[in-house]
Amino acid sequence: TPPGTTGPARSALRAAGRAKMAARSGRYFCTAGRGLEPFLAREVRARLGATEVGCVSGKVFFSAEAGPGELRKLKSGERLFSLIQKRSPVAVSRDKGRMLHEIKSLVIEEPNHWLDVISSWRNFCECEGKKDTASQKTRLPLKRNSEEEMNIATKRRKAEQVRETVSEEAGERCGVSKRKSDQDCWTESKTDLENPSKNSEEELTAKEQLSFRVSCRCSGAIGKILTSQEIGRAVGIALMKQFGWRADLRDPDLEIFLHFNDIYSVVGIPLFRLPLANREYIKTAGLRSTVAWAMASLAEISAGAFVLDPMCGLGTILLEAAKEWPEACYWGADISDAQLEGANVNIRNAALMDKIELLKASVTALPLPSESFDAVISDIPFGKKFKITKDIQLLPDILQEMERVLRVGGTIVLLLSQDLHKCMDGLTKCAENDSSNATSDGASETATAKDMNVDGNSSSLVNEESFLSSSRHTHFGSLVPDGVYGVSLGKTDAFIHKYRKISSAENQ
């Protein structure tokens, strides 16, 4: 508050400030690849100052006061949604009608809450513009213009005529598109507007010409009783009757996302047309960008640090790290000319030529000084994807070379296949008489577990066993393990290993 402001003026300014903050606040959920939920939970806290953070498998729920630009910066999530409803799972029975009635109650029980969320969504779209919202159609303003005022009477008369003929026939005229998979369905209809409310200006505006489609996914016990099409049709009809919206499969103003399983029932609105994981600065994709960012986040990169990826491939890890921590210096090495050429194209496309240096070299014989890097991050390309498992025997040489170029106190972060994850246990040995390291590592794993159990409800949260390996403490030379995280790469699973260098090679 400016100095000299009187009491009433000060109160008015504070009220305006609270109103502005409230207008920007919202309840969201973001999908994440399996294993990345704790990374996303930590990110929304650190980047957005999020509160009420909770994890379930594949999703992170949170509240935040953030605009489109801030939300778009999330790096470890896939798709971001504005949350409309989150409830316990639908009670499963043989009575489909009762189950569908319970599902429709998600729409009809709290219509004012729906309108509030839609209003916030419209504000979001106005701030975001046409850059990349879930729908690129022109949004309706929150207040009608003079031309719309002149047409209200005509619209009301038309709505009254339509209402006489629609009602229960809406379900018969509700067409559901056929998709190759029954995991998603889009509900569409030719139903016109219902009679708008005469008492609420905002409610009338929300009803006018708003088109929608429904995306439904169901799994678990409910998926054995009801199909996605049945659920989508029921919710679509409920929305049309409740709000007078019209369904549009091809070019809707609004998309409604439903997800039902044995853990929860969720309804939301996607905020961006493209997933957050689609990076506009990466021309040729290699490793999944969300996994690459998660690896870089574990490396504890600081300003002025030197970071190396000795098997950089297309440079995805370096790109994610340089975008997030631009005050460090990055080096990438690879033995393949084709990979280096692709990495160079990506670096130029991301305008990071002054941040990242590339060189052709073998990871087992790096032409770099000893103890010259603060962090080494790499996706070791072994396993089924590359079909070069015979070279697993080179793993000790790779680790030794990484250890050589790493400074004392530095970190190594590796992405390993399931086979290499098992191999690592054979290459390392249990640390003996090292209680201090054991205590440190135990505290690290406990902190990670606390990050995951953000709501203190173990029945609905992701089990920490899916993220952390056993608590056995091992070391390889001067490297001490500092966490293991299981992540999904789509069709396969992998493990992120983190090590810390505790002493110089001469002291071994």
Short mmCIF file of C-alpha atoms in Angstrom, two decimals:
data_model
loop_
_atom_site.label_atom_id
_atom_site.label_comp_id
_atom_site.label_asym_id
_atom_site.label_seq_id
_atom_site.Cartn_x
_atom_site.Cartn_y
_atom_site.Cartn_z
CA THR A 1 0.00 0.00 0.00
CA PRO A 2 1.44 3.45 -0.94
CA PRO A 3 2.46 5.64 2.04
CA GLY A 4 -0.09 8.23 3.07
CA THR A 5 -3.03 6.17 1.88
CA THR A 6 -6.12 6.69 4.05
CA GLY A 7 -7.86 3.84 5.85
CA PRO A 8 -10.77 3.34 3.41
CA ALA A 9 -8.47 3.66 0.39
CA ARG A 10 -6.04 1.20 1.92
CA SER A 11 -8.84 -1.28 2.50
CA ALA A 12 -10.05 -0.83 -1.07
CA LEU A 13 -6.55 -1.46 -2.44
CA ARG A 14 -6.13 -4.56 -0.35
CA ALA A 15 -9.53 -5.84 -1.44
CA ALA A 16 -8.61 -5.21 -5.07
CA GLY A 17 -5.35 -7.08 -4.55
CA ARG A 18 -7.12 -10.04 -2.99
CA ALA A 19 -9.64 -10.05 -5.84
CA LYS A 20 -6.83 -10.03 -8.38
CA MET A 21 -5.11 -12.92 -6.64
CA ALA A 22 -8.36 -14.85 -6.41
CA ALA A 23 -8.99 -14.33 -10.12
CA ARG A 24 -5.65 -15.96 -10.90
CA SER A 25 -5.93 -18.81 -8.41
CA GLY A 26 -7.23 -22.16 -9.47
CA ARG A 27 -7.32 -25.87 -8.80
CA TYR A 28 -5.49 -27.96 -11.40
CA PHE A 29 -4.27 -31.42 -12.18
CA CYS A 30 -1.46 -32.44 -14.50
CA THR A 31 -0.80 -35.85 -15.97
CA ALA A 32 2.69 -37.34 -15.71
CA GLY A 33 4.55 -40.37 -16.96
CA ARG A 34 4.73 -43.22 -14.49
CA GLY A 35 7.51 -42.51 -12.02
CA LEU A 36 7.62 -38.75 -12.65
CA GLU A 37 4.86 -37.85 -10.19
CA PRO A 38 7.26 -36.90 -7.34
CA PHE A 39 9.31 -34.76 -9.73
CA LEU A 40 6.17 -32.94 -10.85
CA ALA A 41 4.96 -32.51 -7.26
CA ARG A 42 8.26 -30.89 -6.29
CA GLU A 43 8.24 -28.74 -9.44
CA VAL A 44 4.77 -27.25 -8.90
CA ARG A 45 5.77 -26.33 -5.35
CA ALA A 46 9.06 -24.76 -6.37
CA ARG A 47 7.95 -23.08 -9.62
CA LEU A 48 4.38 -22.09 -8.80
CA GLY A 49 4.32 -22.01 -5.01
CA ALA A 50 1.54 -24.59 -5.26
CA THR A 51 -0.46 -25.73 -2.25
CA GLU A 52 -2.74 -28.71 -1.60
CA VAL A 53 -0.42 -30.88 -3.67
CA GLY A 54 -1.42 -34.52 -3.95
CA CYS A 55 -0.30 -37.45 -6.12
CA VAL A 56 -2.11 -40.41 -7.57
CA SER A 57 -0.79 -42.74 -10.22
CA GLY A 58 -0.25 -40.69 -13.37
CA LYS A 59 -1.59 -37.38 -11.97
CA VAL A 60 -0.64 -34.56 -9.62
CA PHE A 61 -3.35 -32.29 -8.16
CA PHE A 62 -2.52 -28.82 -6.87
CA SER A 63 -3.77 -25.29 -6.25
CA ALA A 64 -1.81 -22.31 -7.55
CA GLU A 65 -2.07 -18.60 -8.26
CA ALA A 66 -0.53 -18.62 -11.71
CA GLY A 67 -1.20 -17.33 -15.18
CA PRO A 68 -0.87 -19.18 -18.51
CA GLY A 69 2.77 -18.20 -18.95
CA GLU A 70 3.75 -19.60 -15.56
CA LEU A 71 1.75 -22.81 -15.98
CA ARG A 72 3.24 -23.39 -19.42
CA LYS A 73 6.72 -23.53 -17.89
CA LEU A 74 6.05 -26.87 -16.18
CA LYS A 75 8.62 -29.32 -17.52
CA SER A 76 7.90 -32.69 -15.91
CA GLY A 77 4.17 -32.88 -16.74
CA GLU A 78 2.31 -34.04 -19.82
CA ARG A 79 -1.14 -32.39 -20.05
CA LEU A 80 -2.51 -29.69 -17.77
CA PHE A 81 -6.19 -29.43 -16.79
CA SER A 82 -8.39 -27.08 -14.82
CA LEU A 83 -10.07 -29.28 -12.22
CA ILE A 84 -13.87 -29.26 -12.09
CA GLN A 85 -14.56 -32.28 -9.89
CA LYS A 86 -12.51 -34.91 -8.03
CA ARG A 87 -14.49 -37.51 -6.13
CA SER A 88 -14.27 -41.04 -4.85
CA PRO A 89 -14.79 -43.81 -7.41
CA VAL A 90 -18.28 -44.52 -8.69
CA ALA A 91 -19.98 -47.33 -6.76
CA VAL A 92 -20.05 -50.33 -9.08
CA SER A 93 -23.24 -52.38 -9.30
CA ARG A 94 -25.26 -54.32 -11.83
CA ASP A 95 -27.66 -51.39 -12.12
CA LYS A 96 -26.28 -49.34 -15.01
CA GLY A 97 -28.98 -46.71 -14.60
CA ARG A 98 -27.99 -46.02 -11.01
CA MET A 99 -24.31 -45.79 -11.97
CA LEU A 100 -25.06 -43.37 -14.82
CA HIS A 101 -27.23 -41.27 -12.51
CA GLU A 102 -24.31 -40.99 -10.06
CA ILE A 103 -22.00 -39.98 -12.90
CA LYS A 104 -24.45 -37.34 -14.15
CA SER A 105 -24.58 -35.90 -10.64
CA LEU A 106 -21.05 -34.63 -11.26
CA VAL A 107 -22.71 -32.12 -13.61
CA ILE A 108 -26.11 -31.37 -12.17
CA GLU A 109 -25.39 -31.16 -8.43
CA GLU A 110 -23.09 -28.12 -8.51
CA PRO A 111 -23.96 -26.04 -11.61
CA ASN A 112 -22.67 -22.81 -10.05
CA HIS A 113 -19.29 -24.40 -9.48
CA TRP A 114 -19.20 -25.42 -13.15
CA LEU A 115 -19.99 -21.85 -14.23
CA ASP A 116 -17.25 -20.51 -11.94
CA VAL A 117 -14.70 -22.86 -13.48
CA ILE A 118 -15.88 -22.00 -17.01
CA SER A 119 -15.52 -18.29 -16.20
CA SER A 120 -11.96 -18.86 -14.96
CA TRP A 121 -11.25 -20.93 -18.06
CA ARG A 122 -12.44 -18.07 -20.28
CA ASN A 123 -10.20 -15.63 -18.42
CA PHE A 124 -7.34 -18.05 -18.92
CA CYS A 125 -8.03 -18.26 -22.65
CA GLU A 126 -8.21 -14.48 -22.95
CA CYS A 127 -4.80 -14.16 -21.26
CA GLU A 128 -3.37 -16.92 -23.40
CA GLY A 129 -4.90 -15.68 -26.65
CA LYS A 130 -4.70 -17.95 -29.68
CA LYS A 131 -1.18 -19.16 -28.96
CA ASP A 132 -2.01 -22.72 -27.92
CA THR A 133 -5.21 -23.08 -25.96
CA ALA A 134 -7.28 -26.24 -25.93
CA SER A 135 -9.52 -24.65 -28.56
CA GLN A 136 -8.37 -22.04 -31.04
CA LYS A 137 -11.83 -20.65 -31.75
CA THR A 138 -12.61 -17.06 -30.84
CA ARG A 139 -13.77 -16.88 -27.24
CA LEU A 140 -16.97 -15.12 -26.23
CA PRO A 141 -16.51 -12.07 -24.01
CA LEU A 142 -17.85 -12.23 -20.47
CA LYS A 143 -20.21 -9.33 -21.25
CA ARG A 144 -22.49 -9.02 -24.24
CA ASN A 145 -21.97 -6.27 -26.78
CA SER A 146 -24.76 -4.05 -28.10
CA GLU A 147 -25.53 -6.28 -31.09
CA GLU A 148 -25.97 -9.29 -28.83
CA GLU A 149 -28.29 -7.27 -26.58
CA MET A 150 -30.53 -6.57 -29.58
CA ASN A 151 -30.77 -10.28 -30.39
CA ILE A 152 -31.52 -11.57 -26.89
CA ALA A 153 -35.29 -11.40 -27.30
CA THR A 154 -35.11 -13.33 -30.57
CA LYS A 155 -32.87 -15.95 -29.00
CA ARG A 156 -35.21 -16.37 -26.07
CA ARG A 157 -38.22 -16.92 -28.33
CA LYS A 158 -36.26 -19.46 -30.36
CA ALA A 159 -35.04 -21.20 -27.21
CA GLU A 160 -38.58 -21.48 -25.88
CA GLN A 161 -39.75 -23.07 -29.13
CA VAL A 162 -36.86 -25.50 -29.13
CA ARG A 163 -37.39 -26.40 -25.50
CA GLU A 164 -40.92 -27.57 -26.27
CA THR A 165 -39.60 -30.12 -28.77
CA VAL A 166 -36.24 -31.14 -27.25
CA SER A 167 -36.38 -32.34 -23.63
CA GLU A 168 -36.19 -36.17 -23.51
CA GLU A 169 -35.56 -36.50 -27.26
CA ALA A 170 -32.09 -35.03 -26.77
CA GLY A 171 -30.67 -38.43 -25.97
CA GLU A 172 -31.94 -39.92 -29.22
CA ARG A 173 -30.38 -37.11 -31.23
CA CYS A 174 -27.06 -37.33 -29.41
CA GLY A 175 -24.51 -38.88 -31.76
CA VAL A 176 -21.34 -40.39 -30.39
CA SER A 177 -18.41 -40.66 -32.79
CA LYS A 178 -16.74 -44.01 -33.27
CA ARG A 179 -13.04 -44.29 -32.48
CA LYS A 180 -10.56 -47.10 -32.92
CA SER A 181 -10.06 -47.28 -29.16
CA ASP A 182 -12.78 -47.29 -26.55
CA GLN A 183 -10.57 -45.34 -24.18
CA ASP A 184 -11.70 -41.98 -25.55
CA CYS A 185 -15.02 -40.87 -26.95
CA TRP A 186 -16.30 -37.58 -28.27
CA THR A 187 -19.98 -36.79 -27.65
CA GLU A 188 -21.80 -34.62 -30.17
CA SER A 189 -25.37 -33.49 -30.71
CA LYS A 190 -27.54 -31.25 -32.84
CA THR A 191 -29.45 -29.96 -29.80
CA ASP A 192 -30.00 -26.18 -29.79
CA LEU A 193 -30.00 -23.82 -26.81
CA GLU A 194 -32.33 -24.13 -23.89
CA ASN A 195 -34.08 -21.18 -22.39
CA PRO A 196 -31.42 -19.05 -20.64
CA SER A 197 -31.88 -17.79 -17.11
CA LYS A 198 -33.43 -14.33 -16.76
CA ASN A 199 -31.92 -13.75 -13.34
CA SER A 200 -28.20 -14.24 -13.91
CA GLU A 201 -26.23 -12.19 -16.41
CA GLU A 202 -23.15 -14.40 -16.12
CA GLU A 203 -25.19 -17.62 -16.39
CA LEU A 204 -26.86 -16.38 -19.57
CA THR A 205 -23.50 -15.48 -21.08
CA ALA A 206 -22.12 -18.91 -20.20
CA LYS A 207 -24.98 -20.60 -22.08
CA GLU A 208 -24.86 -18.60 -25.27
CA GLN A 209 -23.53 -20.56 -28.23
CA LEU A 210 -20.98 -22.52 -26.15
CA SER A 211 -20.11 -25.76 -27.93
CA PHE A 212 -18.38 -28.72 -26.31
CA ARG A 213 -17.22 -32.28 -26.70
CA VAL A 214 -16.58 -34.98 -24.11
CA SER A 215 -13.46 -37.11 -23.84
CA CYS A 216 -13.97 -40.11 -21.58
CA ARG A 217 -11.58 -42.72 -20.24
CA CYS A 218 -12.58 -45.47 -17.84
CA SER A 219 -10.67 -48.40 -16.40
CA GLY A 220 -10.90 -50.87 -13.57
CA ALA A 221 -14.21 -52.23 -12.28
CA ILE A 222 -16.33 -49.47 -13.81
CA GLY A 223 -14.83 -50.18 -17.23
CA LYS A 224 -16.23 -53.71 -17.05
CA ILE A 225 -19.78 -52.43 -16.57
CA LEU A 226 -19.96 -49.20 -18.58
CA THR A 227 -18.23 -48.22 -21.81
CA SER A 228 -16.64 -44.85 -22.45
CA GLN A 229 -19.33 -44.17 -25.03
CA GLU A 230 -22.16 -44.75 -22.54
CA ILE A 231 -20.56 -42.47 -19.95
CA GLY A 232 -19.76 -39.78 -22.52
CA ARG A 233 -23.32 -39.82 -23.89
CA ALA A 234 -24.85 -39.52 -20.40
CA VAL A 235 -22.61 -36.62 -19.40
CA GLY A 236 -23.13 -34.91 -22.77
CA ILE A 237 -26.91 -34.97 -22.41
CA ALA A 238 -26.66 -33.76 -18.81
CA LEU A 239 -24.53 -30.79 -19.91
CA MET A 240 -26.96 -29.88 -22.68
CA LYS A 241 -29.94 -30.02 -20.34
CA GLN A 242 -28.20 -28.21 -17.50
CA PHE A 243 -26.51 -25.39 -19.42
CA GLY A 244 -28.05 -25.38 -22.88
CA TRP A 245 -24.69 -26.00 -24.53
CA ARG A 246 -24.51 -27.68 -27.90
CA ALA A 247 -22.13 -30.53 -28.65
CA ASP A 248 -19.63 -30.19 -31.49
CA LEU A 249 -17.21 -32.96 -32.38
CA ARG A 250 -15.03 -31.15 -34.90
CA ASP A 251 -14.44 -27.65 -33.59
CA PRO A 252 -15.75 -27.13 -30.05
CA ASP A 253 -15.18 -24.15 -27.81
CA LEU A 254 -14.70 -26.43 -24.83
CA GLU A 255 -13.44 -29.96 -24.16
CA ILE A 256 -14.60 -31.86 -21.08
CA PHE A 257 -12.23 -34.59 -19.88
CA LEU A 258 -13.54 -37.47 -17.74
CA HIS A 259 -11.49 -40.21 -16.08
CA PHE A 260 -13.07 -42.94 -13.97
CA ASN A 261 -11.18 -45.78 -12.28
CA ASP A 262 -11.03 -47.67 -8.99
CA ILE A 263 -9.29 -44.78 -7.18
CA TYR A 264 -11.12 -41.60 -8.21
CA SER A 265 -13.56 -39.85 -10.54
CA VAL A 266 -12.09 -36.78 -12.21
CA VAL A 267 -13.59 -34.10 -14.45
CA GLY A 268 -11.46 -31.36 -15.97
CA ILE A 269 -10.82 -28.99 -18.88
CA PRO A 270 -7.51 -29.15 -20.80
CA LEU A 271 -5.83 -25.75 -20.81
CA PHE A 272 -3.48 -26.16 -23.77
CA ARG A 273 -4.03 -27.75 -27.16
CA LEU A 274 -0.60 -29.38 -27.18
CA PRO A 275 0.90 -31.37 -24.29
CA LEU A 276 3.42 -29.58 -22.10
CA ALA A 277 5.91 -32.30 -23.05
CA ASN A 278 5.93 -31.06 -26.68
CA ARG A 279 8.90 -28.70 -26.69
CA GLU A 280 8.82 -26.19 -29.54
CA TYR A 281 12.59 -25.75 -29.29
CA ILE A 282 13.34 -29.43 -30.02
CA LYS A 283 13.22 -30.16 -33.74
CA THR A 284 14.15 -33.87 -33.62
CA ALA A 285 13.03 -35.71 -30.50
CA GLY A 286 15.21 -38.28 -28.79
CA LEU A 287 14.74 -39.14 -25.13
CA ARG A 288 11.36 -38.09 -23.71
CA SER A 289 11.77 -34.44 -22.72
CA THR A 290 10.08 -34.90 -19.33
CA VAL A 291 12.52 -37.67 -18.35
CA ALA A 292 15.47 -35.61 -19.60
CA TRP A 293 14.34 -32.65 -17.47
CA ALA A 294 13.90 -34.88 -14.42
CA MET A 295 17.45 -36.19 -14.83
CA ALA A 296 18.84 -32.67 -15.13
CA SER A 297 16.91 -31.59 -12.03
CA LEU A 298 18.74 -34.25 -10.01
CA ALA A 299 22.17 -32.99 -11.09
CA GLU A 300 21.98 -29.90 -8.86
CA ILE A 301 23.22 -27.56 -11.60
CA SER A 302 24.34 -24.17 -10.32
CA ALA A 303 25.47 -20.96 -12.02
CA GLY A 304 28.89 -21.33 -13.61
CA ALA A 305 28.86 -25.13 -13.39
CA PHE A 306 30.33 -27.32 -16.14
CA VAL A 307 27.99 -30.10 -17.23
CA LEU A 308 28.82 -33.04 -19.52
CA ASP A 309 26.74 -35.58 -21.41
CA PRO A 310 29.34 -38.03 -22.77
CA MET A 311 26.74 -39.98 -24.80
CA CYS A 312 24.57 -37.05 -25.83
CA GLY A 313 22.82 -38.48 -28.88
CA LEU A 314 20.44 -35.80 -30.17
CA GLY A 315 21.22 -33.63 -27.17
CA THR A 316 17.83 -33.73 -25.43
CA ILE A 317 19.29 -33.77 -21.91
CA LEU A 318 21.60 -30.85 -22.70
CA LEU A 319 18.75 -28.87 -24.24
CA GLU A 320 16.47 -29.37 -21.25
CA ALA A 321 19.25 -28.48 -18.81
CA ALA A 322 20.42 -25.40 -20.75
CA LYS A 323 16.87 -24.05 -21.06
CA GLU A 324 16.21 -24.44 -17.35
CA TRP A 325 19.66 -23.51 -15.99
CA PRO A 326 21.13 -21.15 -18.63
CA GLU A 327 23.97 -19.85 -16.45
CA ALA A 328 25.94 -23.10 -16.67
CA CYS A 329 28.25 -24.36 -19.43
CA TYR A 330 27.35 -27.56 -21.28
CA TRP A 331 29.39 -30.08 -23.26
CA GLY A 332 28.15 -33.03 -25.29
CA ALA A 333 30.14 -35.91 -26.76
CA ASP A 334 29.16 -38.80 -28.99
CA ILE A 335 30.93 -41.28 -31.24
CA SER A 336 28.26 -41.08 -33.97
CA ASP A 337 28.49 -38.39 -36.66
CA ALA A 338 24.75 -38.74 -37.38
CA GLN A 339 23.83 -38.19 -33.73
CA LEU A 340 26.12 -35.19 -33.45
CA GLU A 341 24.62 -33.69 -36.61
CA GLY A 342 21.11 -34.12 -35.19
CA ALA A 343 22.19 -32.60 -31.88
CA ASN A 344 23.70 -29.63 -33.69
CA VAL A 345 20.42 -29.02 -35.55
CA ASN A 346 18.49 -29.14 -32.27
CA ILE A 347 20.93 -26.77 -30.57
CA ARG A 348 20.66 -24.25 -33.41
CA ASN A 349 16.87 -24.53 -33.45
CA ALA A 350 16.83 -23.81 -29.70
CA ALA A 351 19.28 -20.89 -30.13
CA LEU A 352 21.70 -22.42 -27.61
CA MET A 353 24.87 -22.35 -29.71
CA ASP A 354 26.59 -20.18 -27.11
CA LYS A 355 25.64 -22.57 -24.28
CA ILE A 356 26.42 -26.04 -25.63
CA GLU A 357 29.66 -27.36 -27.17
CA LEU A 358 29.82 -30.65 -29.06
CA LEU A 359 32.76 -32.95 -29.74
CA LYS A 360 33.22 -36.37 -31.30
CA ALA A 361 34.69 -38.79 -28.77
CA SER A 362 34.25 -42.21 -27.24
CA VAL A 363 32.75 -42.30 -23.78
CA THR A 364 35.53 -44.69 -22.71
CA ALA A 365 38.31 -42.27 -23.78
CA LEU A 366 37.17 -38.68 -23.34
CA PRO A 367 39.73 -36.04 -24.43
CA LEU A 368 38.93 -33.98 -21.35
CA PRO A 369 40.95 -33.10 -18.22
CA SER A 370 40.38 -35.03 -15.01
CA GLU A 371 38.01 -33.49 -12.47
CA SER A 372 36.87 -30.78 -14.88
CA PHE A 373 33.08 -31.14 -14.65
CA ASP A 374 30.60 -30.50 -11.86
CA ALA A 375 27.94 -32.85 -13.22
CA VAL A 376 27.74 -35.73 -15.69
CA ILE A 377 24.28 -36.65 -17.02
CA SER A 378 23.70 -39.37 -19.59
CA ASP A 379 21.21 -41.81 -21.06
CA ILE A 380 23.31 -44.94 -21.60
CA PRO A 381 21.92 -46.41 -24.85
CA PHE A 382 21.95 -50.09 -24.01
CA GLY A 383 19.29 -52.76 -23.86
CA LYS A 384 16.52 -53.92 -26.16
CA LYS A 385 16.08 -50.58 -27.92
CA PHE A 386 19.65 -50.55 -29.27
CA LYS A 387 20.30 -54.31 -29.32
CA ILE A 388 23.93 -53.99 -28.22
CA THR A 389 23.78 -55.89 -24.96
CA LYS A 390 27.15 -57.47 -25.71
CA ASP A 391 28.71 -54.09 -24.93
CA ILE A 392 27.41 -54.20 -21.36
CA GLN A 393 30.88 -55.35 -20.42
CA LEU A 394 32.03 -51.81 -21.26
CA LEU A 395 29.95 -50.39 -18.41
CA PRO A 396 32.85 -50.45 -15.88
CA ASP A 397 35.06 -48.51 -18.31
CA ILE A 398 32.26 -45.99 -18.91
CA LEU A 399 31.74 -45.43 -15.18
CA GLN A 400 35.47 -45.06 -14.56
CA GLU A 401 35.81 -42.44 -17.29
CA MET A 402 32.81 -40.50 -15.99
CA GLU A 403 34.27 -40.72 -12.51
CA ARG A 404 37.63 -39.44 -13.78
CA VAL A 405 36.28 -36.22 -15.35
CA LEU A 406 33.97 -35.45 -12.39
CA ARG A 407 35.07 -33.11 -9.64
CA VAL A 408 34.90 -34.12 -5.97
CA GLY A 409 31.43 -33.26 -4.70
CA GLY A 410 29.98 -33.50 -8.20
CA THR A 411 27.06 -35.69 -9.28
CA ILE A 412 26.51 -38.34 -11.93
CA VAL A 413 22.96 -39.00 -13.15
CA LEU A 414 22.41 -42.01 -15.42
CA LEU A 415 19.38 -43.47 -17.14
CA LEU A 416 19.70 -47.27 -17.22
CA SER A 417 17.64 -50.03 -18.77
CA GLN A 418 16.29 -52.81 -16.58
CA ASP A 419 19.23 -55.05 -17.57
CA LEU A 420 21.79 -52.36 -16.77
CA HIS A 421 20.01 -51.58 -13.51
CA LYS A 422 20.52 -55.20 -12.48
CA CYS A 423 24.08 -55.12 -13.83
CA MET A 424 24.92 -52.13 -11.65
CA ASP A 425 24.41 -54.25 -8.53
CA GLY A 426 27.00 -56.66 -9.82
CA LEU A 427 29.49 -53.88 -10.52
CA THR A 428 29.18 -52.28 -7.11
CA LYS A 429 29.81 -53.59 -3.61
CA CYS A 430 28.27 -52.91 -0.25
CA ALA A 431 29.86 -50.08 1.68
CA GLU A 432 31.31 -51.35 4.95
CA ASN A 433 31.69 -49.40 8.19
CA ASP A 434 30.27 -46.26 6.57
CA SER A 435 27.44 -45.32 8.85
CA SER A 436 27.62 -41.64 7.94
CA ASN A 437 26.97 -42.36 4.28
CA ALA A 438 24.19 -44.77 5.20
CA THR A 439 22.55 -42.12 7.36
CA SER A 440 22.86 -39.52 4.60
CA ASP A 441 21.40 -41.82 1.96
CA GLY A 442 18.59 -42.89 4.27
CA ALA A 443 17.67 -39.27 4.89
CA SER A 444 17.65 -38.61 1.16
CA GLU A 445 15.24 -41.47 0.52
CA THR A 446 13.06 -40.41 3.45
CA ALA A 447 12.83 -36.88 2.04
CA THR A 448 11.83 -38.27 -1.34
CA ALA A 449 9.15 -40.42 0.27
CA LYS A 450 7.79 -37.37 2.11
CA ASP A 451 7.58 -35.46 -1.18
CA MET A 452 5.47 -38.26 -2.60
CA ASN A 453 3.17 -38.63 0.41
CA VAL A 454 2.11 -35.02 0.14
CA ASP A 455 -1.41 -35.55 1.42
CA GLY A 456 -0.55 -38.17 4.00
CA ASN A 457 -3.06 -40.58 2.50
CA SER A 458 -1.20 -43.73 1.59
CA SER A 459 -4.29 -45.41 0.17
CA SER A 460 -4.59 -42.94 -2.73
CA LEU A 461 -0.96 -42.02 -3.32
CA VAL A 462 1.66 -43.56 -5.53
CA ASN A 463 3.57 -46.22 -3.63
CA GLU A 464 7.12 -45.09 -2.96
CA GLU A 465 8.32 -48.60 -3.84
CA SER A 466 7.65 -47.73 -7.49
CA PHE A 467 10.16 -44.89 -7.33
CA LEU A 468 12.97 -46.02 -5.07
CA SER A 469 15.12 -49.11 -5.13
CA SER A 470 16.13 -50.96 -1.99
CA SER A 471 18.04 -49.05 0.67
CA ARG A 472 21.23 -51.06 0.20
CA HIS A 473 24.12 -48.56 0.08
CA THR A 474 26.86 -49.28 -2.46
CA HIS A 475 29.74 -47.46 -4.08
CA PHE A 476 31.91 -47.75 -7.19
CA GLY A 477 35.36 -46.28 -6.60
CA SER A 478 34.72 -42.79 -5.23
CA LEU A 479 31.06 -42.77 -6.22
CA VAL A 480 28.36 -43.12 -3.58
CA PRO A 481 24.73 -43.71 -4.64
CA ASP A 482 22.31 -40.91 -3.82
CA GLY A 483 18.95 -42.24 -5.05
CA VAL A 484 17.35 -44.53 -7.63
CA TYR A 485 14.08 -43.69 -9.38
CA GLY A 486 11.98 -45.98 -11.56
CA VAL A 487 10.42 -44.25 -14.57
CA SER A 488 8.44 -45.31 -17.60
CA LEU A 489 9.66 -44.81 -21.16
CA GLY A 490 6.37 -45.88 -22.69
CA LYS A 491 6.58 -49.55 -23.58
CA THR A 492 9.61 -50.13 -21.37
CA ASP A 493 10.70 -49.14 -17.89
CA ALA A 494 14.02 -47.62 -16.87
CA PHE A 495 15.86 -46.40 -13.78
CA ILE A 496 17.51 -43.09 -13.01
CA HIS A 497 20.62 -43.61 -10.85
CA LYS A 498 22.23 -40.71 -9.03
CA TYR A 499 25.79 -40.86 -7.64
CA ARG A 500 27.94 -38.37 -5.78
CA LYS A 501 31.75 -38.28 -5.91
CA ILE A 502 33.12 -38.17 -2.38
CA SER A 503 36.89 -38.26 -2.95
CA SER A 504 39.62 -37.88 -5.55
CA ALA A 505 40.80 -40.88 -7.55
CA GLU A 506 44.28 -40.60 -6.01
CA ASN A 507 42.78 -41.35 -2.58
CA GLN A 508 41.25 -44.66 -3.65
#
